[in-house]
Amino acid sequence: MTAPWRGGSDGAEAAPTPVIDTSVPHPARRYNYWLGGKDNFAADRESGDKIAAVYPPIRTAALANRRFLERAVAFLAEQGVGQFLDIGTGIPVSPNTHEIAQEIRAGARVVYVDNDPIVLSHARALLTSAPGGMTAYLDADMREPEALLSDPALRKVLDLDAPVAILLISVLHFAPDARAIVGPLLDAVPAGSYIALTHLSKDLLTPDVAAQTDAVNQRSGVEMWFRGRDAIEGLVDGLEILPPGVVPVAEWRPVDDPAERPTPDQASLFALIARK
C-alpha cells in the first residue's frame, strides 16, 4: 500500500491513491451497499446479500444507524463540543459529520479515520471543511489507537487538551478486543469529552436469527463480534452515560414518528453517548 493521504482543508498535498482490492469485501463498502450507494463491488454485494438472506432488515438497520450518527453529532455540537474524531467513517454520505457539526458550530474541527482506499479517494473530494473550521482524513486502523492518536495530521487539527467527541459508529463489532480500542482513546482525551457508539448485539435479534449469527460470520467474509448490552455498557465504565442510556439505536433521542420507527429486532444495534 502506498503512503496514505494526510490532509484537510489546509490544502495539504495528497499521495497517490492506494490500490483497491475488489476481490474481498470491506465493511465500509458493504455498508455503502446497504445504504443504497454505488461505491461497492461484487464481493461487497455478495457479502451483504448473504447477511440479508438471514437478516432481511439489515438495510433498515443501516439507515437507523446512520440517522443516529446525525442525531448524535447535532446533540454533541449543541452541548458545545467543537472537536470530533470520527473513526470508521465509511464512504462519505451527506450530511457528513463536519457538515452537521459546522452548521451548529462554524469552527468545528473533524478528523475522519478509515482504512479502506475507496474511502480515501472520496474523502479527498468530499470531506472539505467550511470556512473557519477544519477537517482531515487519516488512512489508519482503529486497532492501533496509539499510532492513530500520535499522527501529526490528527494533532494538527485536534487539540487533545480540550474536549473531543469520539465517534465509534458501528465499528467496534469488527474488533475482537473492543476495550483495547476504547481504553486508549478515552485515556487520551480530557474530562468533558464524549464518546458516541453503536454496536451490533444478539440481545436484540430474534432467537432464530441469533442462532445463525456464527454461520453468517463465516459466510460473509467479514468477521463480527456480537456483544451483549452489559458488555457494551462496560466499554464506558467510569463515564457518565447520558439519557436515555444504552438503548436500541432507533430509540436514542428519536425525532421521527413512533409508527415509522424500526423495532429493536429490525435495527439490532445498541447506541449510547457517554461523557468523561
PDB file of N, CA and C in Angstrom, residues 34-136:
ATOM      1  N   TRP A  34     -25.643  -1.403   1.513  1.00  0.00           N
ATOM      2  CA  TRP A  34     -26.896  -1.469   2.277  1.00  0.00           C
ATOM      3  C   TRP A  34     -27.614  -0.129   2.299  1.00  0.00           C
ATOM      4  N   LEU A  35     -26.851   0.963   2.266  1.00  0.00           N
ATOM      5  CA  LEU A  35     -27.460   2.293   2.253  1.00  0.00           C
ATOM      6  C   LEU A  35     -27.958   2.700   0.868  1.00  0.00           C
ATOM      7  N   GLY A  36     -27.745   1.834  -0.122  1.00  0.00           N
ATOM      8  CA  GLY A  36     -28.201   2.131  -1.472  1.00  0.00           C
ATOM      9  C   GLY A  36     -27.191   2.875  -2.310  1.00  0.00           C
ATOM     10  N   GLY A  37     -25.926   2.894  -1.876  1.00  0.00           N
ATOM     11  CA  GLY A  37     -24.882   3.602  -2.606  1.00  0.00           C
ATOM     12  C   GLY A  37     -24.354   2.812  -3.786  1.00  0.00           C
ATOM     13  N   LYS A  38     -23.475   3.459  -4.552  1.00  0.00           N
ATOM     14  CA  LYS A  38     -22.907   2.862  -5.761  1.00  0.00           C
ATOM     15  C   LYS A  38     -21.423   2.527  -5.603  1.00  0.00           C
ATOM     16  N   ASP A  39     -20.843   2.868  -4.465  1.00  0.00           N
ATOM     17  CA  ASP A  39     -19.399   2.721  -4.300  1.00  0.00           C
ATOM     18  C   ASP A  39     -19.076   1.397  -3.618  1.00  0.00           C
ATOM     19  N   ASN A  40     -19.357   0.315  -4.314  1.00  0.00           N
ATOM     20  CA  ASN A  40     -19.119  -1.021  -3.797  1.00  0.00           C
ATOM     21  C   ASN A  40     -18.871  -1.952  -4.968  1.00  0.00           C
ATOM     22  N   PHE A  41     -18.379  -3.148  -4.633  1.00  0.00           N
ATOM     23  CA  PHE A  41     -18.002  -4.106  -5.670  1.00  0.00           C
ATOM     24  C   PHE A  41     -18.733  -5.426  -5.451  1.00  0.00           C
ATOM     25  N   ALA A  42     -18.546  -6.348  -6.374  1.00  0.00           N
ATOM     26  CA  ALA A  42     -19.277  -7.613  -6.322  1.00  0.00           C
ATOM     27  C   ALA A  42     -19.059  -8.337  -5.008  1.00  0.00           C
ATOM     28  N   ALA A  43     -17.826  -8.330  -4.496  1.00  0.00           N
ATOM     29  CA  ALA A  43     -17.545  -9.023  -3.240  1.00  0.00           C
ATOM     30  C   ALA A  43     -18.307  -8.399  -2.078  1.00  0.00           C
ATOM     31  N   ASP A  44     -18.448  -7.076  -2.097  1.00  0.00           N
ATOM     32  CA  ASP A  44     -19.190  -6.392  -1.037  1.00  0.00           C
ATOM     33  C   ASP A  44     -20.677  -6.728  -1.117  1.00  0.00           C
ATOM     34  N   ARG A  45     -21.206  -6.736  -2.343  1.00  0.00           N
ATOM     35  CA  ARG A  45     -22.633  -7.033  -2.518  1.00  0.00           C
ATOM     36  C   ARG A  45     -22.938  -8.491  -2.174  1.00  0.00           C
ATOM     37  N   GLU A  46     -22.039  -9.393  -2.548  1.00  0.00           N
ATOM     38  CA  GLU A  46     -22.236 -10.803  -2.218  1.00  0.00           C
ATOM     39  C   GLU A  46     -22.240 -11.001  -0.705  1.00  0.00           C
ATOM     40  N   SER A  47     -21.297 -10.373  -0.014  1.00  0.00           N
ATOM     41  CA  SER A  47     -21.252 -10.458   1.443  1.00  0.00           C
ATOM     42  C   SER A  47     -22.511  -9.859   2.054  1.00  0.00           C
ATOM     43  N   GLY A  48     -22.921  -8.697   1.559  1.00  0.00           N
ATOM     44  CA  GLY A  48     -24.120  -8.047   2.069  1.00  0.00           C
ATOM     45  C   GLY A  48     -25.368  -8.872   1.854  1.00  0.00           C
ATOM     46  N   ASP A  49     -25.458  -9.532   0.708  1.00  0.00           N
ATOM     47  CA  ASP A  49     -26.636 -10.348   0.405  1.00  0.00           C
ATOM     48  C   ASP A  49     -26.688 -11.601   1.274  1.00  0.00           C
ATOM     49  N   LYS A  50     -25.533 -12.149   1.630  1.00  0.00           N
ATOM     50  CA  LYS A  50     -25.514 -13.328   2.496  1.00  0.00           C
ATOM     51  C   LYS A  50     -26.064 -12.984   3.881  1.00  0.00           C
ATOM     52  N   ILE A  51     -25.714 -11.801   4.358  1.00  0.00           N
ATOM     53  CA  ILE A  51     -26.246 -11.374   5.653  1.00  0.00           C
ATOM     54  C   ILE A  51     -27.736 -11.062   5.531  1.00  0.00           C
ATOM     55  N   ALA A  52     -28.126 -10.391   4.440  1.00  0.00           N
ATOM     56  CA  ALA A  52     -29.535 -10.042   4.251  1.00  0.00           C
ATOM     57  C   ALA A  52     -30.418 -11.281   4.117  1.00  0.00           C
ATOM     58  N   ALA A  53     -29.854 -12.384   3.624  1.00  0.00           N
ATOM     59  CA  ALA A  53     -30.637 -13.608   3.482  1.00  0.00           C
ATOM     60  C   ALA A  53     -31.061 -14.148   4.843  1.00  0.00           C
ATOM     61  N   VAL A  54     -30.229 -13.952   5.847  1.00  0.00           N
ATOM     62  CA  VAL A  54     -30.544 -14.404   7.201  1.00  0.00           C
ATOM     63  C   VAL A  54     -31.246 -13.306   7.985  1.00  0.00           C
ATOM     64  N   TYR A  55     -30.860 -12.065   7.714  1.00  0.00           N
ATOM     65  CA  TYR A  55     -31.385 -10.919   8.466  1.00  0.00           C
ATOM     66  C   TYR A  55     -31.906  -9.873   7.473  1.00  0.00           C
ATOM     67  N   PRO A  56     -33.095 -10.074   6.945  1.00  0.00           N
ATOM     68  CA  PRO A  56     -33.629  -9.186   5.905  1.00  0.00           C
ATOM     69  C   PRO A  56     -33.677  -7.705   6.270  1.00  0.00           C
ATOM     70  N   PRO A  57     -33.855  -7.319   7.563  1.00  0.00           N
ATOM     71  CA  PRO A  57     -33.935  -5.884   7.868  1.00  0.00           C
ATOM     72  C   PRO A  57     -32.584  -5.165   7.872  1.00  0.00           C
ATOM     73  N   ILE A  58     -31.521  -5.773   7.363  1.00  0.00           N
ATOM     74  CA  ILE A  58     -30.192  -5.174   7.503  1.00  0.00           C
ATOM     75  C   ILE A  58     -30.131  -3.766   6.905  1.00  0.00           C
ATOM     76  N   ARG A  59     -30.838  -3.520   5.814  1.00  0.00           N
ATOM     77  CA  ARG A  59     -30.811  -2.170   5.231  1.00  0.00           C
ATOM     78  C   ARG A  59     -31.537  -1.174   6.133  1.00  0.00           C
ATOM     79  N   THR A  60     -32.608  -1.620   6.765  1.00  0.00           N
ATOM     80  CA  THR A  60     -33.301  -0.774   7.741  1.00  0.00           C
ATOM     81  C   THR A  60     -32.373  -0.450   8.901  1.00  0.00           C
ATOM     82  N   ALA A  61     -31.619  -1.453   9.355  1.00  0.00           N
ATOM     83  CA  ALA A  61     -30.682  -1.243  10.450  1.00  0.00           C
ATOM     84  C   ALA A  61     -29.590  -0.258  10.056  1.00  0.00           C
ATOM     85  N   ALA A  62     -29.076  -0.375   8.833  1.00  0.00           N
ATOM     86  CA  ALA A  62     -28.024   0.541   8.369  1.00  0.00           C
ATOM     87  C   ALA A  62     -28.522   1.980   8.339  1.00  0.00           C
ATOM     88  N   LEU A  63     -29.751   2.175   7.879  1.00  0.00           N
ATOM     89  CA  LEU A  63     -30.310   3.524   7.832  1.00  0.00           C
ATOM     90  C   LEU A  63     -30.546   4.072   9.239  1.00  0.00           C
ATOM     91  N   ALA A  64     -31.032   3.233  10.146  1.00  0.00           N
ATOM     92  CA  ALA A  64     -31.248   3.677  11.524  1.00  0.00           C
ATOM     93  C   ALA A  64     -29.935   4.057  12.183  1.00  0.00           C
ATOM     94  N   ASN A  65     -28.890   3.307  11.882  1.00  0.00           N
ATOM     95  CA  ASN A  65     -27.568   3.601  12.416  1.00  0.00           C
ATOM     96  C   ASN A  65     -27.067   4.948  11.894  1.00  0.00           C
ATOM     97  N   ARG A  66     -27.272   5.188  10.617  1.00  0.00           N
ATOM     98  CA  ARG A  66     -26.844   6.455  10.017  1.00  0.00           C
ATOM     99  C   ARG A  66     -27.598   7.632  10.630  1.00  0.00           C
ATOM    100  N   ARG A  67     -28.873   7.453  10.869  1.00  0.00           N
ATOM    101  CA  ARG A  67     -29.659   8.540  11.457  1.00  0.00           C
ATOM    102  C   ARG A  67     -29.225   8.825  12.892  1.00  0.00           C
ATOM    103  N   PHE A  68     -28.806   7.775  13.615  1.00  0.00           N
ATOM    104  CA  PHE A  68     -28.265   8.016  14.950  1.00  0.00           C
ATOM    105  C   PHE A  68     -27.029   8.896  14.865  1.00  0.00           C
ATOM    106  N   LEU A  69     -26.140   8.608  13.929  1.00  0.00           N
ATOM    107  CA  LEU A  69     -24.946   9.448  13.768  1.00  0.00           C
ATOM    108  C   LEU A  69     -25.337  10.914  13.610  1.00  0.00           C
ATOM    109  N   GLU A  70     -26.312  11.184  12.775  1.00  0.00           N
ATOM    110  CA  GLU A  70     -26.727  12.559  12.536  1.00  0.00           C
ATOM    111  C   GLU A  70     -27.271  13.192  13.808  1.00  0.00           C
ATOM    112  N   ARG A  71     -28.101  12.460  14.537  1.00  0.00           N
ATOM    113  CA  ARG A  71     -28.656  12.997  15.783  1.00  0.00           C
ATOM    114  C   ARG A  71     -27.561  13.207  16.825  1.00  0.00           C
ATOM    115  N   ALA A  72     -26.641  12.248  16.906  1.00  0.00           N
ATOM    116  CA  ALA A  72     -25.592  12.316  17.915  1.00  0.00           C
ATOM    117  C   ALA A  72     -24.671  13.500  17.684  1.00  0.00           C
ATOM    118  N   VAL A  73     -24.260  13.717  16.443  1.00  0.00           N
ATOM    119  CA  VAL A  73     -23.354  14.833  16.150  1.00  0.00           C
ATOM    120  C   VAL A  73     -24.044  16.160  16.439  1.00  0.00           C
ATOM    121  N   ALA A  74     -25.299  16.284  16.050  1.00  0.00           N
ATOM    122  CA  ALA A  74     -26.028  17.521  16.333  1.00  0.00           C
ATOM    123  C   ALA A  74     -26.143  17.742  17.833  1.00  0.00           C
ATOM    124  N   PHE A  75     -26.472  16.692  18.565  1.00  0.00           N
ATOM    125  CA  PHE A  75     -26.590  16.798  20.021  1.00  0.00           C
ATOM    126  C   PHE A  75     -25.270  17.239  20.641  1.00  0.00           C
ATOM    127  N   LEU A  76     -24.179  16.627  20.238  1.00  0.00           N
ATOM    128  CA  LEU A  76     -22.875  16.955  20.808  1.00  0.00           C
ATOM    129  C   LEU A  76     -22.461  18.378  20.477  1.00  0.00           C
ATOM    130  N   ALA A  77     -22.710  18.805  19.254  1.00  0.00           N
ATOM    131  CA  ALA A  77     -22.390  20.190  18.893  1.00  0.00           C
ATOM    132  C   ALA A  77     -23.216  21.165  19.728  1.00  0.00           C
ATOM    133  N   GLU A  78     -24.450  20.801  19.989  1.00  0.00           N
ATOM    134  CA  GLU A  78     -25.308  21.661  20.815  1.00  0.00           C
ATOM    135  C   GLU A  78     -24.833  21.711  22.264  1.00  0.00           C
ATOM    136  N   GLN A  79     -24.095  20.686  22.694  1.00  0.00           N
ATOM    137  CA  GLN A  79     -23.527  20.691  24.049  1.00  0.00           C
ATOM    138  C   GLN A  79     -22.251  21.524  24.124  1.00  0.00           C
ATOM    139  N   GLY A  80     -21.820  22.058  22.993  1.00  0.00           N
ATOM    140  CA  GLY A  80     -20.631  22.891  22.965  1.00  0.00           C
ATOM    141  C   GLY A  80     -19.385  22.206  22.460  1.00  0.00           C
ATOM    142  N   VAL A  81     -19.506  20.953  22.020  1.00  0.00           N
ATOM    143  CA  VAL A  81     -18.340  20.246  21.507  1.00  0.00           C
ATOM    144  C   VAL A  81     -17.936  20.835  20.155  1.00  0.00           C
ATOM    145  N   GLY A  82     -16.653  21.122  20.024  1.00  0.00           N
ATOM    146  CA  GLY A  82     -16.152  21.694  18.773  1.00  0.00           C
ATOM    147  C   GLY A  82     -15.117  20.835  18.086  1.00  0.00           C
ATOM    148  N   GLN A  83     -14.845  19.618  18.647  1.00  0.00           N
ATOM    149  CA  GLN A  83     -13.856  18.728  18.055  1.00  0.00           C
ATOM    150  C   GLN A  83     -14.421  17.310  17.994  1.00  0.00           C
ATOM    151  N   PHE A  84     -14.257  16.670  16.842  1.00  0.00           N
ATOM    152  CA  PHE A  84     -14.808  15.337  16.621  1.00  0.00           C
ATOM    153  C   PHE A  84     -13.747  14.439  16.003  1.00  0.00           C
ATOM    154  N   LEU A  85     -13.667  13.212  16.519  1.00  0.00           N
ATOM    155  CA  LEU A  85     -12.806  12.174  15.960  1.00  0.00           C
ATOM    156  C   LEU A  85     -13.724  11.040  15.514  1.00  0.00           C
ATOM    157  N   ASP A  86     -13.948  10.941  14.217  1.00  0.00           N
ATOM    158  CA  ASP A  86     -14.915  10.026  13.620  1.00  0.00           C
ATOM    159  C   ASP A  86     -14.153   8.817  13.071  1.00  0.00           C
ATOM    160  N   ILE A  87     -14.174   7.730  13.823  1.00  0.00           N
ATOM    161  CA  ILE A  87     -13.371   6.556  13.496  1.00  0.00           C
ATOM    162  C   ILE A  87     -14.238   5.509  12.813  1.00  0.00           C
ATOM    163  N   GLY A  88     -13.785   5.049  11.641  1.00  0.00           N
ATOM    164  CA  GLY A  88     -14.586   4.134  10.842  1.00  0.00           C
ATOM    165  C   GLY A  88     -15.674   4.878  10.115  1.00  0.00           C
ATOM    166  N   THR A  89     -15.304   6.019   9.572  1.00  0.00           N
ATOM    167  CA  THR A  89     -16.298   6.936   8.996  1.00  0.00           C
ATOM    168  C   THR A  89     -17.053   6.357   7.811  1.00  0.00           C
ATOM    169  N   GLY A  90     -16.413   5.460   7.044  1.00  0.00           N
ATOM    170  CA  GLY A  90     -17.068   4.912   5.870  1.00  0.00           C
ATOM    171  C   GLY A  90     -17.055   5.891   4.697  1.00  0.00           C
ATOM    172  N   ILE A  91     -17.650   5.456   3.610  1.00  0.00           N
ATOM    173  CA  ILE A  91     -17.718   6.292   2.404  1.00  0.00           C
ATOM    174  C   ILE A  91     -18.625   7.485   2.680  1.00  0.00           C
ATOM    175  N   PRO A  92     -18.162   8.698   2.371  1.00  0.00           N
ATOM    176  CA  PRO A  92     -18.946   9.888   2.716  1.00  0.00           C
ATOM    177  C   PRO A  92     -20.367   9.851   2.175  1.00  0.00           C
ATOM    178  N   VAL A  93     -21.302  10.177   3.052  1.00  0.00           N
ATOM    179  CA  VAL A  93     -22.722  10.294   2.705  1.00  0.00           C
ATOM    180  C   VAL A  93     -23.220  11.575   3.362  1.00  0.00           C
ATOM    181  N   SER A  94     -23.694  12.512   2.575  1.00  0.00           N
ATOM    182  CA  SER A  94     -24.159  13.783   3.124  1.00  0.00           C
ATOM    183  C   SER A  94     -25.512  13.615   3.825  1.00  0.00           C
ATOM    184  N   PRO A  95     -25.699  14.262   5.003  1.00  0.00           N
ATOM    185  CA  PRO A  95     -24.749  15.145   5.656  1.00  0.00           C
ATOM    186  C   PRO A  95     -23.682  14.373   6.435  1.00  0.00           C
ATOM    187  N   ASN A  96     -22.431  14.761   6.240  1.00  0.00           N
ATOM    188  CA  ASN A  96     -21.327  14.157   6.958  1.00  0.00           C
ATOM    189  C   ASN A  96     -21.146  14.837   8.313  1.00  0.00           C
ATOM    190  N   THR A  97     -20.286  14.234   9.130  1.00  0.00           N
ATOM    191  CA  THR A  97     -20.100  14.732  10.492  1.00  0.00           C
ATOM    192  C   THR A  97     -19.757  16.216  10.511  1.00  0.00           C
ATOM    193  N   HIS A  98     -18.818  16.652   9.669  1.00  0.00           N
ATOM    194  CA  HIS A  98     -18.411  18.062   9.724  1.00  0.00           C
ATOM    195  C   HIS A  98     -19.525  18.984   9.240  1.00  0.00           C
ATOM    196  N   GLU A  99     -20.345  18.517   8.293  1.00  0.00           N
ATOM    197  CA  GLU A  99     -21.446  19.352   7.808  1.00  0.00           C
ATOM    198  C   GLU A  99     -22.472  19.593   8.905  1.00  0.00           C
ATOM    199  N   ILE A 100     -22.773  18.543   9.668  1.00  0.00           N
ATOM    200  CA  ILE A 100     -23.736  18.680  10.759  1.00  0.00           C
ATOM    201  C   ILE A 100     -23.159  19.556  11.861  1.00  0.00           C
ATOM    202  N   ALA A 101     -21.914  19.251  12.266  1.00  0.00           N
ATOM    203  CA  ALA A 101     -21.306  19.991  13.371  1.00  0.00           C
ATOM    204  C   ALA A 101     -21.101  21.459  13.020  1.00  0.00           C
ATOM    205  N   GLN A 102     -20.634  21.736  11.813  1.00  0.00           N
ATOM    206  CA  GLN A 102     -20.333  23.120  11.443  1.00  0.00           C
ATOM    207  C   GLN A 102     -21.584  23.941  11.163  1.00  0.00           C
ATOM    208  N   GLU A 103     -22.698  23.282  10.934  1.00  0.00           N
ATOM    209  CA  GLU A 103     -23.961  24.005  10.822  1.00  0.00           C
ATOM    210  C   GLU A 103     -24.336  24.615  12.167  1.00  0.00           C
ATOM    211  N   ILE A 104     -23.916  23.953  13.247  1.00  0.00           N
ATOM    212  CA  ILE A 104     -24.229  24.413  14.603  1.00  0.00           C
ATOM    213  C   ILE A 104     -23.086  25.220  15.195  1.00  0.00           C
ATOM    214  N   ARG A 105     -21.853  24.734  14.957  1.00  0.00           N
ATOM    215  CA  ARG A 105     -20.641  25.409  15.438  1.00  0.00           C
ATOM    216  C   ARG A 105     -19.715  25.591  14.248  1.00  0.00           C
ATOM    217  N   ALA A 106     -19.665  26.796  13.703  1.00  0.00           N
ATOM    218  CA  ALA A 106     -18.956  27.038  12.448  1.00  0.00           C
ATOM    219  C   ALA A 106     -17.478  26.672  12.516  1.00  0.00           C
ATOM    220  N   GLY A 107     -16.891  26.761  13.691  1.00  0.00           N
ATOM    221  CA  GLY A 107     -15.471  26.473  13.810  1.00  0.00           C
ATOM    222  C   GLY A 107     -15.147  25.037  14.164  1.00  0.00           C
ATOM    223  N   ALA A 108     -16.109  24.147  14.072  1.00  0.00           N
ATOM    224  CA  ALA A 108     -15.878  22.757  14.463  1.00  0.00           C
ATOM    225  C   ALA A 108     -14.780  22.123  13.622  1.00  0.00           C
ATOM    226  N   ARG A 109     -13.997  21.270  14.284  1.00  0.00           N
ATOM    227  CA  ARG A 109     -12.900  20.550  13.636  1.00  0.00           C
ATOM    228  C   ARG A 109     -13.187  19.059  13.695  1.00  0.00           C
ATOM    229  N   VAL A 110     -12.935  18.379  12.578  1.00  0.00           N
ATOM    230  CA  VAL A 110     -13.269  16.961  12.480  1.00  0.00           C
ATOM    231  C   VAL A 110     -12.118  16.207  11.838  1.00  0.00           C
ATOM    232  N   VAL A 111     -11.708  15.115  12.465  1.00  0.00           N
ATOM    233  CA  VAL A 111     -10.767  14.179  11.867  1.00  0.00           C
ATOM    234  C   VAL A 111     -11.512  12.884  11.580  1.00  0.00           C
ATOM    235  N   TYR A 112     -11.494  12.466  10.332  1.00  0.00           N
ATOM    236  CA  TYR A 112     -12.100  11.217   9.899  1.00  0.00           C
ATOM    237  C   TYR A 112     -11.020  10.137   9.805  1.00  0.00           C
ATOM    238  N   VAL A 113     -11.379   8.914  10.164  1.00  0.00           N
ATOM    239  CA  VAL A 113     -10.436   7.800  10.131  1.00  0.00           C
ATOM    240  C   VAL A 113     -11.106   6.597   9.480  1.00  0.00           C
ATOM    241  N   ASP A 114     -10.409   5.979   8.528  1.00  0.00           N
ATOM    242  CA  ASP A 114     -10.863   4.711   7.963  1.00  0.00           C
ATOM    243  C   ASP A 114      -9.649   4.032   7.335  1.00  0.00           C
ATOM    244  N   ASN A 115      -9.822   2.764   6.964  1.00  0.00           N
ATOM    245  CA  ASN A 115      -8.701   2.033   6.384  1.00  0.00           C
ATOM    246  C   ASN A 115      -9.042   1.414   5.041  1.00  0.00           C
ATOM    247  N   ASP A 116     -10.019   1.975   4.344  1.00  0.00           N
ATOM    248  CA  ASP A 116     -10.390   1.487   3.022  1.00  0.00           C
ATOM    249  C   ASP A 116      -9.962   2.516   1.975  1.00  0.00           C
ATOM    250  N   PRO A 117      -9.161   2.126   0.976  1.00  0.00           N
ATOM    251  CA  PRO A 117      -8.697   3.093  -0.023  1.00  0.00           C
ATOM    252  C   PRO A 117      -9.804   3.827  -0.758  1.00  0.00           C
ATOM    253  N   ILE A 118     -10.964   3.176  -0.950  1.00  0.00           N
ATOM    254  CA  ILE A 118     -12.032   3.872  -1.657  1.00  0.00           C
ATOM    255  C   ILE A 118     -12.603   5.001  -0.800  1.00  0.00           C
ATOM    256  N   VAL A 119     -12.592   4.830   0.527  1.00  0.00           N
ATOM    257  CA  VAL A 119     -12.989   5.921   1.414  1.00  0.00           C
ATOM    258  C   VAL A 119     -12.010   7.079   1.258  1.00  0.00           C
ATOM    259  N   LEU A 120     -10.730   6.748   1.167  1.00  0.00           N
ATOM    260  CA  LEU A 120      -9.701   7.765   0.980  1.00  0.00           C
ATOM    261  C   LEU A 120      -9.953   8.596  -0.270  1.00  0.00           C
ATOM    262  N   SER A 121     -10.261   7.925  -1.376  1.00  0.00           N
ATOM    263  CA  SER A 121     -10.444   8.659  -2.621  1.00  0.00           C
ATOM    264  C   SER A 121     -11.639   9.603  -2.552  1.00  0.00           C
ATOM    265  N   HIS A 122     -12.709   9.182  -1.877  1.00  0.00           N
ATOM    266  CA  HIS A 122     -13.875  10.045  -1.727  1.00  0.00           C
ATOM    267  C   HIS A 122     -13.610  11.154  -0.715  1.00  0.00           C
ATOM    268  N   ALA A 123     -12.852  10.848   0.315  1.00  0.00           N
ATOM    269  CA  ALA A 123     -12.572  11.845   1.343  1.00  0.00           C
ATOM    270  C   ALA A 123     -11.840  13.033   0.764  1.00  0.00           C
ATOM    271  N   ARG A 124     -10.940  12.776  -0.151  1.00  0.00           N
ATOM    272  CA  ARG A 124     -10.195  13.877  -0.771  1.00  0.00           C
ATOM    273  C   ARG A 124     -11.133  14.895  -1.418  1.00  0.00           C
ATOM    274  N   ALA A 125     -12.169  14.384  -2.033  1.00  0.00           N
ATOM    275  CA  ALA A 125     -13.056  15.252  -2.797  1.00  0.00           C
ATOM    276  C   ALA A 125     -14.187  15.846  -1.963  1.00  0.00           C
ATOM    277  N   LEU A 126     -14.661  15.122  -0.971  1.00  0.00           N
ATOM    278  CA  LEU A 126     -15.923  15.487  -0.334  1.00  0.00           C
ATOM    279  C   LEU A 126     -15.819  15.977   1.098  1.00  0.00           C
ATOM    280  N   LEU A 127     -14.785  15.596   1.816  1.00  0.00           N
ATOM    281  CA  LEU A 127     -14.716  15.962   3.223  1.00  0.00           C
ATOM    282  C   LEU A 127     -13.951  17.264   3.391  1.00  0.00           C
ATOM    283  N   THR A 128     -14.513  18.319   2.852  1.00  0.00           N
ATOM    284  CA  THR A 128     -13.881  19.631   2.854  1.00  0.00           C
ATOM    285  C   THR A 128     -14.596  20.551   3.831  1.00  0.00           C
ATOM    286  N   SER A 129     -13.818  21.145   4.716  1.00  0.00           N
ATOM    287  CA  SER A 129     -14.390  21.963   5.776  1.00  0.00           C
ATOM    288  C   SER A 129     -15.003  23.254   5.260  1.00  0.00           C
ATOM    289  N   ALA A 130     -15.990  23.736   5.994  1.00  0.00           N
ATOM    290  CA  ALA A 130     -16.489  25.088   5.779  1.00  0.00           C
ATOM    291  C   ALA A 130     -15.445  26.080   6.276  1.00  0.00           C
ATOM    292  N   PRO A 131     -15.474  27.330   5.788  1.00  0.00           N
ATOM    293  CA  PRO A 131     -14.531  28.337   6.290  1.00  0.00           C
ATOM    294  C   PRO A 131     -14.645  28.485   7.802  1.00  0.00           C
ATOM    295  N   GLY A 132     -13.500  28.552   8.448  1.00  0.00           N
ATOM    296  CA  GLY A 132     -13.489  28.723   9.897  1.00  0.00           C
ATOM    297  C   GLY A 132     -13.283  27.439  10.653  1.00  0.00           C
ATOM    298  N   GLY A 133     -13.652  26.312  10.039  1.00  0.00           N
ATOM    299  CA  GLY A 133     -13.426  25.016  10.662  1.00  0.00           C
ATOM    300  C   GLY A 133     -12.259  24.312  10.011  1.00  0.00           C
ATOM    301  N   MET A 134     -12.141  23.029  10.259  1.00  0.00           N
ATOM    302  CA  MET A 134     -11.058  22.262   9.668  1.00  0.00           C
ATOM    303  C   MET A 134     -11.424  20.792   9.653  1.00  0.00           C
ATOM    304  N   THR A 135     -11.011  20.075   8.585  1.00  0.00           N
ATOM    305  CA  THR A 135     -11.186  18.634   8.519  1.00  0.00           C
ATOM    306  C   THR A 135      -9.883  17.996   8.080  1.00  0.00           C
ATOM    307  N   ALA A 136      -9.727  16.735   8.426  1.00  0.00           N
ATOM    308  CA  ALA A 136      -8.618  15.922   7.929  1.00  0.00           C
ATOM    309  C   ALA A 136      -9.097  14.488   7.838  1.00  0.00           C
TER     310      ALA A 136
END
